[in-house]
GROMACS .gro file of C-alpha atoms in nm:
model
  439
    1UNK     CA    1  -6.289  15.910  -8.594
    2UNK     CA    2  -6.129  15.739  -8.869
    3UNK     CA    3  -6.320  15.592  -9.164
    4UNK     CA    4  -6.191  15.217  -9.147
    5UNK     CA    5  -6.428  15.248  -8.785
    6UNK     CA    6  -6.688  15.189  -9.073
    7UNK     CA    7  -6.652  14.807  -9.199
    8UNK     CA    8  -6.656  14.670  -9.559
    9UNK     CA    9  -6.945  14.432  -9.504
   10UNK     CA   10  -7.206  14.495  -9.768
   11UNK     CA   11  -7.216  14.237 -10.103
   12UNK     CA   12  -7.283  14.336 -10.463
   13UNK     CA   13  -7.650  14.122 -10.346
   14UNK     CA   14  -7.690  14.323 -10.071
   15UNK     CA   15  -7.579  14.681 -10.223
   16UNK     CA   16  -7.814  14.607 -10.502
   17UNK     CA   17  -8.117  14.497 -10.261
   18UNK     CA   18  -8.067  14.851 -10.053
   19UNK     CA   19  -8.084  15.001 -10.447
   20UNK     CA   20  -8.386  14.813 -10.592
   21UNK     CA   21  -8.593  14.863 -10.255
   22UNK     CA   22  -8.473  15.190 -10.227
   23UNK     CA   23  -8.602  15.295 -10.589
   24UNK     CA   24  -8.927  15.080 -10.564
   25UNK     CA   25  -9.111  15.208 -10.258
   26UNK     CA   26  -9.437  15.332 -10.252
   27UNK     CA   27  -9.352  15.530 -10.559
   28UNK     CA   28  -9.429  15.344 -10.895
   29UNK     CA   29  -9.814  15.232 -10.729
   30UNK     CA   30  -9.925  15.593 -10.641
   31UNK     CA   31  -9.727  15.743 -10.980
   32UNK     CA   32  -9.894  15.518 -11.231
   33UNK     CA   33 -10.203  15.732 -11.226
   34UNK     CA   34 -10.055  16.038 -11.182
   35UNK     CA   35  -9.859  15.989 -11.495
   36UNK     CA   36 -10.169  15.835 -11.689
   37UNK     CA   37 -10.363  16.180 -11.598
   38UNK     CA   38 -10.063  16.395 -11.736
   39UNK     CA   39 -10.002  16.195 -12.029
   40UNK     CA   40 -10.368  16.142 -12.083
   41UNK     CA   41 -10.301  15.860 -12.356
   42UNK     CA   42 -10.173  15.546 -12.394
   43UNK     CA   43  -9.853  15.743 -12.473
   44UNK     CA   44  -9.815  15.759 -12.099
   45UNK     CA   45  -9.505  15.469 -12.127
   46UNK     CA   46  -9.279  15.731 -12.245
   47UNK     CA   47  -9.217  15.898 -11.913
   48UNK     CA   48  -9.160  15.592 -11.786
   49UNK     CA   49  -8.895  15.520 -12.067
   50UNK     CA   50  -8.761  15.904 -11.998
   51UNK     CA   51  -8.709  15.840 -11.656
   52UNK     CA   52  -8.473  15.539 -11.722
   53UNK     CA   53  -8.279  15.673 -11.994
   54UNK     CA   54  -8.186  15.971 -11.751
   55UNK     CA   55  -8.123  15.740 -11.468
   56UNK     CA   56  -7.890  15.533 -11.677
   57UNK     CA   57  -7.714  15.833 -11.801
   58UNK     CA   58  -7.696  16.025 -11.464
   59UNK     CA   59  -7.581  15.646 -11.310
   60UNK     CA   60  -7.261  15.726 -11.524
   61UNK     CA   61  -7.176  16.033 -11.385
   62UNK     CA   62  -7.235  15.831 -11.002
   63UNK     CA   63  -6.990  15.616 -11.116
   64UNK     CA   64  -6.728  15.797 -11.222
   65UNK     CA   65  -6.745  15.959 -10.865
   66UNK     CA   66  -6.868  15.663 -10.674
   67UNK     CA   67  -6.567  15.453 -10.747
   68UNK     CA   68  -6.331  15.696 -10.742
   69UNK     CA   69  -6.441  15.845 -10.347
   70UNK     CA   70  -6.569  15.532 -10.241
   71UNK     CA   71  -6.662  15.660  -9.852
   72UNK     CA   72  -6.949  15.713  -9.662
   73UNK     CA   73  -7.164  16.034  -9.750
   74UNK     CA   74  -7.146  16.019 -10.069
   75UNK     CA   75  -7.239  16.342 -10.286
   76UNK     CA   76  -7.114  16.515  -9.990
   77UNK     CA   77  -6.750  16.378 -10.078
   78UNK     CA   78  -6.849  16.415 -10.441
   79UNK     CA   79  -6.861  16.779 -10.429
   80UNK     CA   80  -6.582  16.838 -10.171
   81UNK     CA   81  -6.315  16.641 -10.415
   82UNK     CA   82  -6.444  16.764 -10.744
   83UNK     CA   83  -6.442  17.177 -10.689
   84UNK     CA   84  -6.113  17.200 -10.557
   85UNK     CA   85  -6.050  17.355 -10.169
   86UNK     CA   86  -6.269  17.669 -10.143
   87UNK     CA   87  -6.574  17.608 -10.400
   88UNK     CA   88  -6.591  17.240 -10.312
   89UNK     CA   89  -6.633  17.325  -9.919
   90UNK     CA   90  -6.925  17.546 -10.043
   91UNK     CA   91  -7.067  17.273 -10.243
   92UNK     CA   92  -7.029  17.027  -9.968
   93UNK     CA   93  -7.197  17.178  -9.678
   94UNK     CA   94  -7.509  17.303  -9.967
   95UNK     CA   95  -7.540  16.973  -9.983
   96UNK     CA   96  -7.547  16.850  -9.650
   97UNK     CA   97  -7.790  17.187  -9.606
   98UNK     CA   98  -8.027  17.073  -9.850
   99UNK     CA   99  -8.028  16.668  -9.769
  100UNK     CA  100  -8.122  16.787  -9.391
  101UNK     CA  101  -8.473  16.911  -9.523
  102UNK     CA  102  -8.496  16.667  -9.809
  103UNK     CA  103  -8.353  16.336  -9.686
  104UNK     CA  104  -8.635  16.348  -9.430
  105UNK     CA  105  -8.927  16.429  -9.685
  106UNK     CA  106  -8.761  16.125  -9.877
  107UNK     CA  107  -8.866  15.912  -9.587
  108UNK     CA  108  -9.187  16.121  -9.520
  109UNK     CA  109  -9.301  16.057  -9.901
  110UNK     CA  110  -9.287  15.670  -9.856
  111UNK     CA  111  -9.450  15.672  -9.452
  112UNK     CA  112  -9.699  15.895  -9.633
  113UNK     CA  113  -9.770  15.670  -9.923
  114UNK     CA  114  -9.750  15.372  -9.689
  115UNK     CA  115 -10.070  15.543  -9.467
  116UNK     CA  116 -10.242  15.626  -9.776
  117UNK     CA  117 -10.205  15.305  -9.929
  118UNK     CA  118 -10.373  15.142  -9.635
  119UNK     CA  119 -10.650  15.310  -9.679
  120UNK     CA  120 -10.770  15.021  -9.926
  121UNK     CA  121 -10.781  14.736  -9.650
  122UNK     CA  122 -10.944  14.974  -9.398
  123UNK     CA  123 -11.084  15.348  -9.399
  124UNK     CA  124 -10.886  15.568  -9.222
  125UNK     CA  125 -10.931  15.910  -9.065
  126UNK     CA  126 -10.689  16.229  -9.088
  127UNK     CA  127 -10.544  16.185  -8.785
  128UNK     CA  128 -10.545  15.795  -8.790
  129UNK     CA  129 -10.362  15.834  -9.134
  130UNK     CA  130 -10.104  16.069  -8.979
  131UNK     CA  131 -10.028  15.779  -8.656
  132UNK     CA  132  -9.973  15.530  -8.956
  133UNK     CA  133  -9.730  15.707  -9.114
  134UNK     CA  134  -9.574  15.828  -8.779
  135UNK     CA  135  -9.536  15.475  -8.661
  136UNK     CA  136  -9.364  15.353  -8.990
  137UNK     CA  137  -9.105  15.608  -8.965
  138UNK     CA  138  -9.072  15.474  -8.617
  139UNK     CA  139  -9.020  15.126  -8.689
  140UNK     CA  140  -8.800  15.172  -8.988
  141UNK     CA  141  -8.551  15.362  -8.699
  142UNK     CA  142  -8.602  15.073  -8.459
  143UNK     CA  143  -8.476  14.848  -8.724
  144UNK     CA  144  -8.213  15.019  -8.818
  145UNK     CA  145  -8.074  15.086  -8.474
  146UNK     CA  146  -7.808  14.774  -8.538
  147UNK     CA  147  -7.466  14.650  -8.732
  148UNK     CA  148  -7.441  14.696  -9.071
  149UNK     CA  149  -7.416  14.287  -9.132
  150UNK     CA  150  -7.778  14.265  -8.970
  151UNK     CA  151  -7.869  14.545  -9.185
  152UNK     CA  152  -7.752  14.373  -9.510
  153UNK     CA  153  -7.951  14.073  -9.441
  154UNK     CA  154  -8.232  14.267  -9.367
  155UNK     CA  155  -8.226  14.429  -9.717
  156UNK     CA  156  -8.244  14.085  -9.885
  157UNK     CA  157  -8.539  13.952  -9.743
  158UNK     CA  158  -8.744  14.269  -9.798
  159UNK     CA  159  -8.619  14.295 -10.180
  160UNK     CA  160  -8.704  13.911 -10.204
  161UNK     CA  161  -9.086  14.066 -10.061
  162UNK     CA  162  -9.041  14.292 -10.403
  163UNK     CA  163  -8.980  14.105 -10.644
  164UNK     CA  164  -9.252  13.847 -10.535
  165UNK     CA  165  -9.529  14.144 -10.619
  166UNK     CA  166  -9.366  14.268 -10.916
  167UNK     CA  167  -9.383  13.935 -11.096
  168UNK     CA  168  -9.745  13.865 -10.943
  169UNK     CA  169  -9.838  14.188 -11.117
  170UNK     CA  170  -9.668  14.160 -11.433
  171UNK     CA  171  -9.756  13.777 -11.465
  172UNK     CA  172 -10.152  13.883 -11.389
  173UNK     CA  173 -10.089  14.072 -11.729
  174UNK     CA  174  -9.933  13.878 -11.922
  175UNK     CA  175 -10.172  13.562 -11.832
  176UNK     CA  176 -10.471  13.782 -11.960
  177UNK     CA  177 -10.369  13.734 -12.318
  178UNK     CA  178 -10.358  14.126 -12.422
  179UNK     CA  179 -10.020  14.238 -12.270
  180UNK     CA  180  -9.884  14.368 -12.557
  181UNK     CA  181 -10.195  14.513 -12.688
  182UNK     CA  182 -10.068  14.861 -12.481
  183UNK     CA  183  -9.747  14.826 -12.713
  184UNK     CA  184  -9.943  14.822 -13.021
  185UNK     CA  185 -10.147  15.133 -12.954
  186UNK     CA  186  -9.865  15.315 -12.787
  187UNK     CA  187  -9.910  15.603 -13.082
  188UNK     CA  188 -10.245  15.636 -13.121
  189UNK     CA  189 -10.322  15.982 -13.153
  190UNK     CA  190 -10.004  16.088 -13.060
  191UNK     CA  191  -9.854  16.438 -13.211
  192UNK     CA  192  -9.492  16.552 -13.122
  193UNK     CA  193  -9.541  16.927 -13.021
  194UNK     CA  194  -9.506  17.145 -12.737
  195UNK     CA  195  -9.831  17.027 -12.573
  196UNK     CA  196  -9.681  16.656 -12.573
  197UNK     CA  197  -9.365  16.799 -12.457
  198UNK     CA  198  -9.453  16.989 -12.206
  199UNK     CA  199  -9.675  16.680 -12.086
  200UNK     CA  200  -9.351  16.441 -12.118
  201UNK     CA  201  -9.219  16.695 -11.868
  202UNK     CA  202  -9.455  16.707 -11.608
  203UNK     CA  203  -9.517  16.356 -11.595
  204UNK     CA  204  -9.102  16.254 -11.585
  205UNK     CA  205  -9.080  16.470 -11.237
  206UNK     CA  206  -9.340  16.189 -11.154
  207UNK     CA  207  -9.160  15.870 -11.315
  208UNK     CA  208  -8.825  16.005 -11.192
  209UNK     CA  209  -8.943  15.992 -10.862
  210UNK     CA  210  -9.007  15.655 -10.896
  211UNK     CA  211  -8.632  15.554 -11.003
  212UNK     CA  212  -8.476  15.779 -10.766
  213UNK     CA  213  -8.213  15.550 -10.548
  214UNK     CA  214  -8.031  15.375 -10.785
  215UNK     CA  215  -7.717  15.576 -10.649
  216UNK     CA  216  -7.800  15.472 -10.296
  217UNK     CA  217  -7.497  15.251 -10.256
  218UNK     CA  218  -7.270  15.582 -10.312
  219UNK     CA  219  -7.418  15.703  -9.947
  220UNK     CA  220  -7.322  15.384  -9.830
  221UNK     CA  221  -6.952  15.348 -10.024
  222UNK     CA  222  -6.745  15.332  -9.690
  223UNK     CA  223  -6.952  14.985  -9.603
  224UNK     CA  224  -6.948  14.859  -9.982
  225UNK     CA  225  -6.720  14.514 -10.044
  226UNK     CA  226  -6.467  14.563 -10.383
  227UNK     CA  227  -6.678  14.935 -10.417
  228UNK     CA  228  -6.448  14.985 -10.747
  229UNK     CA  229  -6.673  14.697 -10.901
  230UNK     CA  230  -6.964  14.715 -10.683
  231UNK     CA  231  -7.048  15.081 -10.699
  232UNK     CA  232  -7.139  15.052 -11.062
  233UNK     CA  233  -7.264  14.731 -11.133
  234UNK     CA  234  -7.519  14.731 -10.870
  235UNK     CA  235  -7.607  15.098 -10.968
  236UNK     CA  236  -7.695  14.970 -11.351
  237UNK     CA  237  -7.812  14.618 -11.270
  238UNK     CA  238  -8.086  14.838 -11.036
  239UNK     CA  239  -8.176  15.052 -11.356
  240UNK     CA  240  -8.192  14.772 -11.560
  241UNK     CA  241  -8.402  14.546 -11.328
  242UNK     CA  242  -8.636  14.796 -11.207
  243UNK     CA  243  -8.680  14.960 -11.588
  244UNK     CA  244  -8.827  14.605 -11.662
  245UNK     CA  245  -9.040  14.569 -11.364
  246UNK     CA  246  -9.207  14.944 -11.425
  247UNK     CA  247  -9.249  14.927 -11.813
  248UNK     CA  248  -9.371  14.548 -11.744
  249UNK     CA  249  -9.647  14.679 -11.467
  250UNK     CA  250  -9.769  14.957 -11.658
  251UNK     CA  251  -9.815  14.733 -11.955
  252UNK     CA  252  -9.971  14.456 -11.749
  253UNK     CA  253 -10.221  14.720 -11.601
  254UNK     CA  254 -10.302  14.905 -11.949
  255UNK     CA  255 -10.394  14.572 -12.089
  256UNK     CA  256 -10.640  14.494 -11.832
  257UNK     CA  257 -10.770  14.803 -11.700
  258UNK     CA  258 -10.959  15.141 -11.933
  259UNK     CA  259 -10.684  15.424 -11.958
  260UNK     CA  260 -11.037  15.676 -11.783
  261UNK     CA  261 -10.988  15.415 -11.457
  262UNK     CA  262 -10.603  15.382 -11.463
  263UNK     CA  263 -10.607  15.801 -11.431
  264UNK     CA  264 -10.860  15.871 -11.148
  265UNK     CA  265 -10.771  15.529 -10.962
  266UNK     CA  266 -10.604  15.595 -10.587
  267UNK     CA  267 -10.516  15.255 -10.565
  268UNK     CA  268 -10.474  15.114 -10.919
  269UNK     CA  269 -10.261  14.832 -10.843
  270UNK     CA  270 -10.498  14.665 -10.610
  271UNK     CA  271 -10.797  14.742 -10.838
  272UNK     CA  272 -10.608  14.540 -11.141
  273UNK     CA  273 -10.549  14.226 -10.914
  274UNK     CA  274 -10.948  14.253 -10.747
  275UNK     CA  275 -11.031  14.277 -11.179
  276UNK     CA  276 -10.821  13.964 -11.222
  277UNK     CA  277 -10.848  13.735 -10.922
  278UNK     CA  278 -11.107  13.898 -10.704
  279UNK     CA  279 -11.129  14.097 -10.366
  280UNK     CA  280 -10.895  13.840 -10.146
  281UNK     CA  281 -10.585  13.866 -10.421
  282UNK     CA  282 -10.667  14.254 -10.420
  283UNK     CA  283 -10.626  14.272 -10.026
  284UNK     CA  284 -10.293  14.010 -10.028
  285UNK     CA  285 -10.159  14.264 -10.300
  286UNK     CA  286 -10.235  14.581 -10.099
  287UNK     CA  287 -10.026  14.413  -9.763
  288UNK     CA  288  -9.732  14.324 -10.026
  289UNK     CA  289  -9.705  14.688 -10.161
  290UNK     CA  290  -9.708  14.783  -9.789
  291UNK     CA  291  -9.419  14.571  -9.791
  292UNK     CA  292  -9.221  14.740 -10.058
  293UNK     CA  293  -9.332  15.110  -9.927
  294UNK     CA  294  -9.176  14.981  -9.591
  295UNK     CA  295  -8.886  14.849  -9.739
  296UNK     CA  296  -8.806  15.146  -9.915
  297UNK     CA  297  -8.821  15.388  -9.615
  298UNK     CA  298  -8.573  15.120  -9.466
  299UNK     CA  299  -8.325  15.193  -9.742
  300UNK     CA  300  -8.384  15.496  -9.784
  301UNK     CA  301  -8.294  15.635  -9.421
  302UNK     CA  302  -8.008  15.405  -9.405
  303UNK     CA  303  -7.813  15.584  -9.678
  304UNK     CA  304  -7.923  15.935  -9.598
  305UNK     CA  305  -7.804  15.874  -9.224
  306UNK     CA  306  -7.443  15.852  -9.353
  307UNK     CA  307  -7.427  16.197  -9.498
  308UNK     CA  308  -7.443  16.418  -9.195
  309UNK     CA  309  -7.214  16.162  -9.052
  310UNK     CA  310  -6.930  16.170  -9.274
  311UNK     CA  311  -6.993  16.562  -9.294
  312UNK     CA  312  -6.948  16.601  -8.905
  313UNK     CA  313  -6.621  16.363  -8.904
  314UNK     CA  314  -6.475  16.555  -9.153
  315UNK     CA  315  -6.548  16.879  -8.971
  316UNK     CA  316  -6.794  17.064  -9.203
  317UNK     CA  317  -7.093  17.035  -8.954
  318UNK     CA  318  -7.192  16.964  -8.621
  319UNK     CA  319  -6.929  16.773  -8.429
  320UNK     CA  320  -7.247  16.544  -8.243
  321UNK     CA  321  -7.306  16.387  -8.630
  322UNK     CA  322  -7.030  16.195  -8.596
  323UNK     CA  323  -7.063  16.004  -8.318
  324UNK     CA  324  -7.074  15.600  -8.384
  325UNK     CA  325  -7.294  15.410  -8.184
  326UNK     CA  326  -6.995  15.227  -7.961
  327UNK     CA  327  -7.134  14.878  -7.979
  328UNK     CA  328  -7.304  14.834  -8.285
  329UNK     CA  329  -7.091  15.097  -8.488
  330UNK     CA  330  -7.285  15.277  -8.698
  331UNK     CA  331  -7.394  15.646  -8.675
  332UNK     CA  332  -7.678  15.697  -8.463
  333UNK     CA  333  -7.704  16.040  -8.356
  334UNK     CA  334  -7.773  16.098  -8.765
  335UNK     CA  335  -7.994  15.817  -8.812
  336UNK     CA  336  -8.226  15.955  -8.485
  337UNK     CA  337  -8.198  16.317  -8.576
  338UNK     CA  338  -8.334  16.231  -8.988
  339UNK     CA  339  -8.603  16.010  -8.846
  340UNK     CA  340  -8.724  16.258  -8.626
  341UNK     CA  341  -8.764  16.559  -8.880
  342UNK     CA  342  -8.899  16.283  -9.093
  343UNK     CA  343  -9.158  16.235  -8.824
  344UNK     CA  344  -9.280  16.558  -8.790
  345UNK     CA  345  -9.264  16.636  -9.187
  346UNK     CA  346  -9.485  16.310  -9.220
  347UNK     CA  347  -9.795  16.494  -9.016
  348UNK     CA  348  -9.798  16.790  -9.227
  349UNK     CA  349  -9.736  16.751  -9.573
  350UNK     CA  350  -9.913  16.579  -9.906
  351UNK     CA  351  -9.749  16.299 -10.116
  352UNK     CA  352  -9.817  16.482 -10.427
  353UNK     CA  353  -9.657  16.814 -10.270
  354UNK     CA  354  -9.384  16.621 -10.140
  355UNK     CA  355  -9.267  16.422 -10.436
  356UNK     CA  356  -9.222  16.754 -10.632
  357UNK     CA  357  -9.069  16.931 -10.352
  358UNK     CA  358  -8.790  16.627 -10.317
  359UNK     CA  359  -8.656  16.679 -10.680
  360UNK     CA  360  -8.695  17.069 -10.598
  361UNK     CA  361  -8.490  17.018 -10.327
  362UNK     CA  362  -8.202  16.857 -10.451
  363UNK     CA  363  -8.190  16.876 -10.827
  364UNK     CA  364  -7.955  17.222 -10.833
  365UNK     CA  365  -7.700  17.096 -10.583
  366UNK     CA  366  -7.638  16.730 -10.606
  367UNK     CA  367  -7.773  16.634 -10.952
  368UNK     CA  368  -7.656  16.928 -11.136
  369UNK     CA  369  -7.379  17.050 -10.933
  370UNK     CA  370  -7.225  16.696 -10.867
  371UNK     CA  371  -7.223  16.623 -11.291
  372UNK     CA  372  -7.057  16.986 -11.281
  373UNK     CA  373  -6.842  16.906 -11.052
  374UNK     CA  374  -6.709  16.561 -11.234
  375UNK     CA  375  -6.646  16.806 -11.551
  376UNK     CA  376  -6.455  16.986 -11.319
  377UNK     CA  377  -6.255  16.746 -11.161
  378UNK     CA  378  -6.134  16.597 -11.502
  379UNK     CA  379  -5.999  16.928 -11.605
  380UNK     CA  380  -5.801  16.960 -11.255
  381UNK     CA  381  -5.689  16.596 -11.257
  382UNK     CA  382  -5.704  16.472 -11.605
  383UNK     CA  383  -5.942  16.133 -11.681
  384UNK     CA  384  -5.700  15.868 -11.549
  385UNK     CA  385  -5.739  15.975 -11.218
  386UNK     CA  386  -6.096  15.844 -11.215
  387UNK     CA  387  -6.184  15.461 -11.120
  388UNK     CA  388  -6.440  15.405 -11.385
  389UNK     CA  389  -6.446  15.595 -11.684
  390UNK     CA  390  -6.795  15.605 -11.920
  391UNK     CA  391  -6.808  15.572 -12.277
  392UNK     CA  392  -6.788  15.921 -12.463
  393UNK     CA  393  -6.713  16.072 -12.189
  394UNK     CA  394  -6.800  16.413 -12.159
  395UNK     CA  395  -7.132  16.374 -12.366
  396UNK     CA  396  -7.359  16.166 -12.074
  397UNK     CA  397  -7.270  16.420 -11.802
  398UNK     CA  398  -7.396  16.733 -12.054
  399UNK     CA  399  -7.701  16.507 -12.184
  400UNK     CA  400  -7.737  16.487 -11.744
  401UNK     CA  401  -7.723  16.813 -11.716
  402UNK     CA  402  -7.942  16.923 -12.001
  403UNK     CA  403  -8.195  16.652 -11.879
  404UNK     CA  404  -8.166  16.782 -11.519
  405UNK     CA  405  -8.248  17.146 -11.575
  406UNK     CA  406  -8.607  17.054 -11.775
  407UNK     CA  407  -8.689  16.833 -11.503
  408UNK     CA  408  -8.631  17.113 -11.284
  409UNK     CA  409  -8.786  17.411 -11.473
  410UNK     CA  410  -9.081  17.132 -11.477
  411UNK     CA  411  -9.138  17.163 -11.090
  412UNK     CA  412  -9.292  17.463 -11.131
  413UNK     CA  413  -9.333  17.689 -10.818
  414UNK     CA  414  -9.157  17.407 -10.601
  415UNK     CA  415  -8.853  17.532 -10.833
  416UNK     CA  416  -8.815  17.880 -10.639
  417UNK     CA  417  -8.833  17.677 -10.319
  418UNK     CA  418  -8.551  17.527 -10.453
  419UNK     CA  419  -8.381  17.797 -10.539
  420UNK     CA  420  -8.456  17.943 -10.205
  421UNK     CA  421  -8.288  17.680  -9.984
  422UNK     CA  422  -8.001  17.688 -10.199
  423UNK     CA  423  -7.986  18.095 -10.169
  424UNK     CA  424  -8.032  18.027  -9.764
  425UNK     CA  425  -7.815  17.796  -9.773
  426UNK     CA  426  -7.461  18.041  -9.952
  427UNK     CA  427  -7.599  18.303  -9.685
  428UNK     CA  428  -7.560  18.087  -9.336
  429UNK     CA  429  -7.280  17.922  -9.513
  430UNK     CA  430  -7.069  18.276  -9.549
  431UNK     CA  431  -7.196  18.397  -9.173
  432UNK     CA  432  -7.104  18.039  -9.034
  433UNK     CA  433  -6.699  18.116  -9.195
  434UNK     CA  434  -6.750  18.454  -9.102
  435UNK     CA  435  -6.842  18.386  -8.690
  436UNK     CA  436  -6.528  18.097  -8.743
  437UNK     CA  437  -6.309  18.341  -8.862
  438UNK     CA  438  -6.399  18.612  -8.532
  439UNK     CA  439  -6.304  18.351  -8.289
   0.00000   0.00000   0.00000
């Protein structure tokens, strides 16, 4: 199956409505207090700053690679291209190893959010919070069972759904009259020393979380309209836009609400609008961050179910990955198989276990590995073959991979879990060659 079976469809509108939706989720809403606890100060904005200054840095390695292997999959193209013939077929498959366990506790982190969320407009029981979820994760695959023009369209009218919360939020702030009061105080009491650091840390594998996506469209580059322009712009107008709309929120919520509530609150958000406009705004708010924790699942899936795909066409995994749907041509044996493992990871796990896990998962192989791997491909090909080129170039991708390697380090236990997967991973990958090479 050839990759023009794939069309060229998706706008720079669209690609950056899958991004923003993709990085909004369920994420910022349940992360605000976990970040407040960490931090435990009204120096708690810096993560929040940290995790956009590495997401605009890391964007640059994205696309350098994004533009230049503009096809579906991806990082798993990424690493193919950039390590040459035998380490980048390693690379590849590690990838594709490690996105089959954590693409679907992507999706199970925002069902799971989603359940616990709605928790606020009604009290749910363990099992009754485990069908929520599970039913999410089931629409979200219903939905995306079409065209990739449908799709598209799709993706705008749930980002519109964002944005409409994100500026109720930050304009319930701001109309309070103390929004920048949170500014002001920002250092009070703050001391730069390993305590703070180590702090900054633990709370940025949090914030991170929350910006995670921005390099969505890359999963999605075989589908992406003019993807030499596209790629990038709608990777740093996400950044950007979303960067605002966190720092914005937090403010908005630190001027209105005591730091001691923000840190033990489960549902913060809907607290701060019941504080400014009573229980009815509260319970409209809570069905609008529904929204966004459903959009993002949508997005999310959508680009993950393109990486086993263009894996399986290009013969590096199971041959049944590629199929296209014939009718509405887009791959659906992927899309079913991540949705179902999504499923079943969505009745056992906890969000707090999963978000760590997720940057366990993939931080060795696709963040590190793939800003590597762009090092590497600039030696072997020299820095003209690349589409886009970043400014002092190679200083971003070391500052990446610096940046990477704390955040990992900061997962703590979840890091030999990691590490583990990875390990797995070189082992089936050398018995897989190994039974090829008997036959």
């Amino acid at each position: 199956m050839s990759q023009s079976q794939l069309s060229r469809h998706l706008t720079l509108l669209q690609a950056t409505a899958i991004n923003m939706t993709d990085m909004v989720g369920i994420g910022p809403f349940v992360v605000l207090s976990v970040v407040a606890e960490i931090m435990h100060g009204p120096w708690f904005l810096y993560a929040w700053i940290a995790g956009a200054l590495l997401s605009f840095i890391d964007a640059m390695v994205w696309s350098e690679l994004g533009t230049t292997f503009p096809e579906a999959g991806g990082s798993y193209n990424f690493l193919k291209e950039s390590f040459g013939p035998r380490t980048g077929k390693l690379m590849s498959f590690l990838f594709v190893w490690q996105t089959m366990i954590q693409a679907p506790l992507v999706i199970a982190s925002a069902a799971i959010g989603f359940a616990q969320y709605t928790m606020y407009l009604y009290p749910l029981g363990f099992w009754e919070t485990k069908a929520v979820s599970g039913a999410v994760i089931i629409l979200i695959v219903f939905l995306l069972y079409r065209n990739i023009e449908t799709i598209g369209k799709i993706s705008v009218t749930l980002w519109i759904g964002v944005l409409v919360t994100m500026i109720w939020i930050i304009g319930g702030g701001m109309a309070q009259g103390h929004f920048l009061e949170p500014i002001k105080h920002i250092n009070d009491g703050f001391k730069f020393n390993m305590t703070f650091a180590a702090a900054l840390g633990a709370a940025s594998v949090k914030s991170v979380y929350s910006y995670l996506g921005y390099y969505n469209v890359c999963h999605l580059g075989g589908e992406i309209i003019a993807p030499q322009k596209n790629i990038p712009r709608s990777m740093f107008i996400s950044i950007a836009g979303i960067a605002v709309l966190y720092l914005c929120m937090n403010i908005s919520v630190a001027a209105v609400l005591p730091l001691s509530q923000i840190e033990q609150s489960k549902f913060v958000i809907s607290e701060f609008i019941q504080q400014l406009a009573g229980p009815t705004a509260a319970m409209i708010v809570t069905v609008l961050i529904l929204w966004i924790a459903f959009a993002s699942v949508f997005s999310a899936t959508l680009g993950y179910s393109r990486i086993p795909y263009a894996a399986a066409k290009d013969g590096a995994f199971f041959k049944i990955f590629a199929k296209l749907h014939p009718t509405k041509n887009f791959p659906y044996i992927s899309l079913l198989f991540l949705g179902g493992v999504a499923f079943v990871f969505s009745m056992f796990f906890k969000l707090k276990e999963v978000i760590t896990a997720i940057l366990a998962m993939r931080i060795m192989i696709q963040f590190i590995g793939q800003a590597i791997g762009l090092l590497v491909l600039n030696k072997r090909k020299g820095r003209n073959f690349v589409k886009w080129r970043m400014p002092l170039y190679p200083v971003p991708v070391i500052l990446a991979i610096l940046i990477w390697i704390l955040i990992f380090a900061s997962t703590g236990y979840m890091m030999l879990a990691g590490m583990a997967v990875t390990l797995l991973g070189i082992l089936i990958y050398f018995v897989k060659n190994r039974i090829n090479a008997g036959h």
